[in-house]
Short mmCIF file of C-alpha atoms (C1' of nucleotides) in Angstrom, two decimals:
data_model
loop_
_atom_site.label_atom_id
_atom_site.label_comp_id
_atom_site.label_asym_id
_atom_site.label_seq_id
_atom_site.Cartn_x
_atom_site.Cartn_y
_atom_site.Cartn_z
CA MET A 22 -14.60 -10.81 16.75
CA ILE A 23 -13.76 -7.05 17.37
CA LEU A 24 -13.41 -5.49 14.80
CA ASN A 25 -11.78 -1.92 14.56
CA VAL A 26 -12.44 0.03 12.05
CA ASP A 27 -10.38 3.81 12.01
CA LEU A 28 -12.31 5.43 9.34
CA SER A 29 -9.71 8.68 8.73
CA GLY A 30 -6.75 6.22 8.43
CA GLU A 31 -4.86 5.68 6.20
CA VAL A 32 -5.09 1.93 5.57
CA PRO A 33 -8.03 2.05 2.74
CA ILE A 34 -10.90 0.78 5.09
CA TYR A 35 -10.99 -3.00 3.35
CA GLN A 36 -7.83 -3.22 3.66
CA GLN A 37 -8.63 -3.13 7.69
CA LEU A 38 -11.40 -5.34 7.12
CA ARG A 39 -9.28 -7.95 6.34
CA ASP A 40 -6.40 -7.54 8.11
CA GLN A 41 -8.23 -7.95 10.68
CA ILE A 42 -10.54 -11.20 9.98
CA VAL A 43 -6.80 -12.42 8.83
CA GLU A 44 -5.11 -11.87 11.81
CA ALA A 45 -8.80 -13.22 13.63
CA ILE A 46 -8.45 -16.34 11.72
CA ALA A 47 -4.70 -17.11 13.15
CA GLU A 48 -5.40 -16.63 16.55
CA GLY A 49 -7.76 -19.05 16.37
CA VAL A 50 -10.72 -16.74 16.90
CA LEU A 51 -11.38 -17.43 13.69
CA ILE A 52 -11.65 -21.08 12.60
CA GLU A 53 -13.00 -22.65 10.59
CA GLY A 54 -16.63 -23.23 9.79
CA SER A 55 -16.97 -20.44 11.53
CA LEU A 56 -20.02 -17.48 9.97
CA LEU A 57 -19.27 -13.66 9.23
CA PRO A 58 -21.68 -11.15 9.51
CA ALA A 59 -23.02 -10.70 6.69
CA THR A 60 -21.61 -7.65 4.64
CA ARG A 61 -24.95 -5.17 4.89
CA THR A 62 -24.88 -6.75 8.52
CA LEU A 63 -20.96 -5.55 9.11
CA ALA A 64 -21.91 -2.51 6.92
CA ALA A 65 -24.55 -1.03 9.25
CA ASP A 66 -22.57 -1.49 12.29
CA PHE A 67 -19.72 0.25 11.72
CA GLY A 68 -21.86 3.04 9.28
CA ILE A 69 -20.04 2.49 5.95
CA ASN A 70 -21.19 0.75 3.23
CA PHE A 71 -22.00 -3.07 2.02
CA HIS A 72 -20.11 -2.40 -0.81
CA THR A 73 -16.47 -1.46 1.27
CA VAL A 74 -17.38 -5.29 3.61
CA ASN A 75 -18.10 -6.65 -0.22
CA LYS A 76 -14.86 -5.92 -1.68
CA ALA A 77 -12.37 -6.71 1.49
CA TYR A 78 -14.68 -10.21 1.44
CA ASP A 79 -14.10 -10.45 -2.23
CA LEU A 80 -10.67 -10.76 -1.23
CA LEU A 81 -10.71 -12.76 0.96
CA ARG A 82 -12.53 -14.74 -0.54
CA ARG A 83 -9.78 -15.28 -3.24
CA GLN A 84 -7.62 -15.81 -1.17
CA GLY A 85 -8.76 -19.16 -0.39
CA LEU A 86 -9.62 -17.93 3.60
CA ILE A 87 -13.78 -17.82 3.73
CA ARG A 88 -16.31 -19.38 0.69
CA LEU A 89 -19.21 -17.22 0.90
CA ASN A 90 -22.63 -18.85 0.41
CA ARG A 91 -25.67 -17.52 -0.81
CA LYS A 92 -28.12 -17.32 1.73
CA THR A 93 -25.55 -18.91 4.31
CA GLY A 94 -22.61 -15.08 4.26
CA ALA A 95 -19.14 -15.73 4.55
CA VAL A 96 -18.12 -19.19 6.09
CA VAL A 97 -14.44 -19.72 7.57
CA THR A 98 -12.10 -21.97 5.55
CA THR A 99 -9.00 -22.88 6.71
CA THR A 100 -6.82 -24.33 3.03
CA VAL A 101 -3.09 -24.81 2.27
CA ALA A 102 -1.71 -21.80 0.36
CA ALA A 103 -1.08 -21.97 -3.01
CA PRO A 104 1.79 -22.50 -4.56
CA PRO A 105 2.51 -18.89 -5.82
CA PHE A 106 1.93 -17.41 -2.05
CA PRO A 107 5.10 -18.50 0.15
CA SER A 108 7.45 -16.57 -2.67
CA GLU A 109 5.00 -13.68 -2.46
CA TRP A 110 4.96 -13.84 0.78
CA THR A 111 8.96 -13.68 1.45
CA ALA A 112 9.63 -11.22 -0.65
CA ARG A 113 6.87 -8.94 1.28
CA ALA A 114 8.21 -9.79 3.89
CA ARG A 115 11.56 -9.05 3.30
CA THR A 116 10.40 -5.82 2.54
CA LEU A 117 9.71 -4.95 6.18
CA LEU A 118 12.29 -6.72 7.88
CA ALA A 119 15.25 -4.80 5.65
CA GLU A 120 13.11 -1.59 7.11
CA ALA A 121 13.11 -2.92 10.59
CA VAL A 122 17.23 -3.49 10.29
CA ALA A 123 17.56 -0.27 8.10
CA ARG A 124 15.86 2.19 10.92
CA GLY A 125 18.03 0.32 13.37
CA LEU A 126 16.50 -2.30 15.04
CA PRO A 127 19.28 -4.72 15.79
CA ALA A 128 18.01 -7.99 14.21
CA ASP A 129 17.85 -10.38 17.19
CA GLU A 130 15.03 -8.12 18.87
CA VAL A 131 13.28 -8.23 15.85
CA LEU A 132 13.61 -11.79 15.04
CA THR A 133 11.74 -11.48 18.79
CA THR A 134 9.34 -9.67 17.83
CA CYS A 135 8.28 -12.04 15.22
CA ARG A 136 8.83 -14.81 17.35
CA SER A 137 6.48 -13.50 19.89
CA LEU A 138 3.97 -12.72 17.69
CA LEU A 139 3.45 -16.49 16.16
CA ASP A 140 3.81 -17.65 19.43
CA SER A 141 0.54 -15.33 20.15
CA PHE A 142 -1.38 -17.38 17.25
CA VAL A 143 -0.22 -20.91 16.87
CA THR A 144 -3.66 -21.76 19.28
CA PRO A 145 -4.06 -25.10 19.12
CA ARG A 146 -6.21 -26.95 17.31
CA GLU A 147 -5.53 -30.78 18.44
CA ASP A 148 -6.93 -31.46 21.19
CA THR A 149 -4.61 -33.02 23.86
CA PRO A 150 -5.57 -36.04 24.42
CA MET B 6 23.00 -0.66 -6.95
CA ILE B 7 21.15 -2.99 -9.36
CA LEU B 8 17.63 -1.01 -8.98
CA ASN B 9 14.48 -3.32 -10.74
CA VAL B 10 11.48 -1.17 -11.67
CA ASP B 11 8.43 -2.96 -12.96
CA LEU B 12 5.95 -0.57 -14.33
CA SER B 13 3.37 -2.43 -14.20
CA GLY B 14 3.57 -4.20 -11.49
CA GLU B 15 0.21 -3.32 -8.97
CA VAL B 16 2.99 -1.75 -6.94
CA PRO B 17 3.01 2.25 -7.20
CA ILE B 18 6.83 2.87 -9.53
CA TYR B 19 6.94 4.93 -5.96
CA GLN B 20 7.37 2.96 -3.33
CA GLN B 21 8.81 -0.03 -5.52
CA LEU B 22 12.42 2.51 -5.83
CA ARG B 23 11.69 3.05 -1.67
CA ASP B 24 11.50 -0.47 -0.72
CA GLN B 25 14.43 -0.99 -2.65
CA ILE B 26 16.81 1.28 -0.98
CA VAL B 27 15.82 -0.08 2.22
CA GLU B 28 16.75 -3.51 1.49
CA ALA B 29 19.92 -1.85 0.14
CA ILE B 30 20.74 -0.29 2.71
CA ALA B 31 20.12 -3.98 4.93
CA GLU B 32 21.72 -5.07 3.44
CA GLY B 33 24.54 -3.08 3.19
CA VAL B 34 25.04 -2.88 0.23
CA LEU B 35 24.16 1.24 0.84
CA ILE B 36 26.10 2.31 4.35
CA GLU B 37 26.36 6.31 5.67
CA GLY B 38 27.56 8.06 3.70
CA SER B 39 26.34 6.14 0.58
CA LEU B 40 25.20 8.58 -2.51
CA LEU B 41 22.04 7.96 -4.40
CA PRO B 42 21.93 8.60 -7.90
CA ALA B 43 19.90 12.37 -8.98
CA THR B 44 16.72 12.21 -8.81
CA ARG B 45 16.84 12.87 -13.03
CA THR B 46 19.76 10.76 -13.62
CA LEU B 47 17.55 7.72 -11.75
CA ALA B 48 14.35 8.88 -13.50
CA ALA B 49 16.30 9.11 -16.95
CA ASP B 50 17.48 5.44 -16.17
CA PHE B 51 13.74 4.30 -16.53
CA GLY B 52 12.61 6.29 -18.33
CA ILE B 53 10.25 7.83 -15.29
CA ASN B 54 9.30 10.94 -14.39
CA PHE B 55 11.46 12.47 -11.62
CA HIS B 56 8.98 13.42 -10.05
CA THR B 57 8.06 9.97 -9.05
CA VAL B 58 11.73 9.04 -7.78
CA ASN B 59 11.73 12.50 -6.06
CA LYS B 60 8.79 11.18 -4.13
CA ALA B 61 10.51 8.14 -3.34
CA TYR B 62 13.35 10.19 -2.02
CA ASP B 63 10.87 11.92 -0.02
CA LEU B 64 9.42 9.27 2.03
CA LEU B 65 13.09 7.39 3.02
CA ARG B 66 13.70 11.78 3.67
CA ARG B 67 11.32 11.63 6.26
CA GLN B 68 11.92 7.99 7.23
CA GLY B 69 14.91 9.23 8.46
CA LEU B 70 17.74 7.13 6.22
CA ILE B 71 19.11 9.63 3.60
CA ARG B 72 19.33 13.27 3.93
CA LEU B 73 18.92 15.60 0.84
CA ASN B 74 21.47 18.38 -0.09
CA ARG B 75 21.78 20.94 -2.93
CA LYS B 76 24.57 19.55 -5.24
CA THR B 77 25.03 17.19 -3.00
CA GLY B 78 22.48 14.79 -3.84
CA ALA B 79 20.71 12.39 -1.49
CA VAL B 80 23.06 10.56 0.73
CA VAL B 81 22.53 7.51 2.71
CA THR B 82 22.10 8.60 7.03
CA THR B 83 21.67 5.87 9.37
CA THR B 84 19.38 6.72 12.18
CA VAL B 85 17.99 5.06 15.18
CA ALA B 86 13.88 4.31 14.92
CA ALA B 87 12.02 6.98 16.53
CA PRO B 88 10.04 5.86 19.13
CA PRO B 89 7.10 6.20 17.32
CA PHE B 90 8.44 3.39 14.80
CA PRO B 91 9.06 0.12 16.50
CA SER B 92 5.45 0.01 17.63
CA GLU B 93 3.84 0.35 14.89
CA TRP B 94 6.17 -1.96 12.80
CA THR B 95 5.09 -4.18 14.99
CA ALA B 96 1.57 -3.76 14.00
CA ARG B 97 2.79 -4.11 10.62
CA ALA B 98 5.04 -7.64 11.19
CA ARG B 99 1.68 -8.45 13.13
CA THR B 100 0.00 -8.58 10.27
CA LEU B 101 1.68 -10.05 7.52
CA LEU B 102 3.02 -12.83 10.73
CA ALA B 103 -0.48 -13.19 10.40
CA GLU B 104 -1.48 -14.07 6.95
CA ALA B 105 1.16 -16.63 6.47
CA VAL B 106 -0.13 -18.62 9.72
CA ALA B 107 -4.13 -18.11 8.63
CA ARG B 108 -2.65 -19.08 4.67
CA GLY B 109 -1.34 -22.55 6.59
CA LEU B 110 2.05 -21.82 6.52
CA PRO B 111 3.04 -24.03 9.43
CA ALA B 112 4.09 -21.33 12.20
CA ASP B 113 8.33 -22.64 12.74
CA GLU B 114 9.16 -22.63 9.27
CA VAL B 115 7.70 -18.75 8.97
CA LEU B 116 9.95 -18.08 11.92
CA THR B 117 13.19 -19.40 9.72
CA THR B 118 11.83 -17.46 6.61
CA CYS B 119 12.40 -14.79 9.04
CA ARG B 120 15.14 -15.68 10.55
CA SER B 121 17.14 -16.59 7.67
CA LEU B 122 15.84 -12.81 6.22
CA LEU B 123 17.29 -11.49 9.15
CA ASP B 124 20.60 -13.04 8.63
CA SER B 125 21.29 -11.83 4.81
CA PHE B 126 20.56 -9.43 5.94
CA VAL B 127 23.04 -9.01 9.39
CA THR B 128 26.28 -6.60 7.68
CA PRO B 129 29.36 -6.36 9.65
CA ARG B 130 29.59 -3.40 10.25
CA GLU B 131 32.35 -2.92 13.00
CA ASP B 132 35.81 -4.31 11.51
CA THR B 133 37.55 -7.76 12.48
CA PRO B 134 41.10 -6.69 14.66
"C1'" DC C 13 31.16 35.40 -10.67
"C1'" DT C 14 29.09 32.49 -14.95
"C1'" DA C 15 27.16 28.45 -16.02
"C1'" DC C 16 25.83 24.12 -14.73
"C1'" DT C 17 24.10 20.49 -11.21
"C1'" DT C 18 21.36 19.30 -8.07
"C1'" DG C 19 16.77 19.77 -4.76
"C1'" DT C 20 12.69 22.22 -4.35
"C1'" DT C 21 8.12 24.31 -5.55
"C1'" DA C 22 4.42 24.92 -8.14
"C1'" DT C 23 0.53 23.85 -11.68
"C1'" DA C 24 -1.79 21.08 -14.84
"C1'" DT C 25 -3.49 16.38 -16.56
"C1'" DA C 26 -5.11 11.79 -17.70
"C1'" DA C 27 -5.58 7.67 -15.65
"C1'" DG C 28 -6.33 4.79 -11.70
"C1'" DT C 29 -7.64 3.83 -7.26
"C1'" DT C 30 -10.57 4.47 -2.56
"C1'" DA C 31 -16.16 4.98 -1.08
"C1'" DT C 32 -20.15 6.19 -0.87
"C1'" DA C 33 -25.12 5.47 -2.83
"C1'" DG C 34 -29.40 3.05 -5.27
"C1'" DA C 35 -31.70 -0.23 -7.89
"C1'" DA C 36 -31.58 -4.31 -9.79
"C1'" DC C 37 -30.90 -9.52 -9.65
"C1'" DA C 38 -30.43 -14.53 -8.44
"C1'" DA C 39 -29.82 -18.29 -4.78
"C1'" DA C 40 -30.61 -20.50 -1.01
"C1'" DT C 41 -33.82 -20.33 3.67
"C1'" DG C 42 -37.89 -20.66 6.35
"C1'" DC D 7 -43.59 -16.41 -1.46
"C1'" DA D 8 -41.46 -13.68 1.11
"C1'" DT D 9 -37.02 -13.12 3.18
"C1'" DT D 10 -32.19 -12.83 3.69
"C1'" DT D 11 -27.84 -13.12 1.76
"C1'" DG D 12 -24.07 -12.56 -2.20
"C1'" DT D 13 -23.37 -10.45 -6.90
"C1'" DT D 14 -23.63 -7.91 -10.30
"C1'" DC D 15 -24.36 -2.75 -12.19
"C1'" DT D 16 -24.43 2.49 -13.32
"C1'" DA D 17 -23.32 6.91 -11.28
"C1'" DT D 18 -20.46 10.17 -8.35
"C1'" DA D 19 -16.05 12.32 -5.73
"C1'" DA D 20 -12.72 12.50 -3.52
"C1'" DC D 21 -7.36 11.00 -3.00
"C1'" DT D 22 -3.85 9.23 -5.06
"C1'" DT D 23 -0.36 7.59 -9.36
"C1'" DA D 24 2.14 9.78 -12.72
"C1'" DT D 25 3.24 12.77 -15.71
"C1'" DA D 26 5.01 16.99 -17.72
"C1'" DT D 27 6.81 21.69 -17.78
"C1'" DA D 28 8.43 25.55 -15.87
"C1'" DA D 29 10.61 28.45 -12.69
"C1'" DC D 30 13.27 28.64 -8.06
"C1'" DA D 31 17.06 28.44 -5.05
"C1'" DA D 32 21.40 26.46 -3.67
"C1'" DG D 33 25.65 25.27 -3.51
"C1'" DT D 34 30.22 23.54 -6.48
"C1'" DA D 35 33.44 23.55 -11.29
"C1'" DG D 36 35.69 26.39 -14.09
#
DNA sequence: CTACTTGTTATATAAGTTATAGAACAAATG
DNA sequence: CATTTGTTCTATAACTTATATAACAAGTAG
């Protein structure tokens, strides 16, 4: 997995890490059982503090996307979204889609973009018999 | 237009205001030429500081969604998204959609949700002859 | 013209967030 | 037992958020 951190960007570093790991999971680059680098290792790779990586991992853990074990490190776990998540997610999607429409992007183009993005995620977890 | 502000929420107040105004524009509740309340008025309505409202309006102005005139106040302006916007938006959409997929929401359900949201926005600006 | 309403700008302050730093603890592995 | 890993604690600097007060600037209405 390739992570890219923009240290001088507007988005907090821990959020960038979280987002990219979430995307890697969606893409199938990270699957159930995949091991993430140790916090100190990842921090050293980017020249950042390991507390910052810790914060990203803690976010992912609270969202049920990884499990943290001593010595084993962070392991990706695929769980099904808990009840409050879908409606919260929809609210956020509403805001993001509204922004696109308000700024003049045609609704059908927006939907096409969403479809493309989703298609790029859908990873064949099932074997072809 | 009905605005709702959660003073003790995680999302900054100025962001909540911005988001809700963006959604109102997408919904067609606010259309080109609609006047927003004066910053001091809106601030008084919610018992917040007018600088906070100012920040929300300034964000909207920089995104080309409203124009600010002295005495006239804030006026909604429908503009077409500038070049950097679509790709930036797509990047944000990618992150949000990835989160849904990573947390186990079926891709087709996610797309359906997006379609529903977009449908709820599409407002007939053209007259029916 | 004067008064009022509006956005604009400036300064200050308190609380919270982000990132860094160093240290120490706790558990699992080899 | 030593090492590696996450966990917890304290501290600090820079930035963000929200508030407060004050003054300025430009339109509009009387």
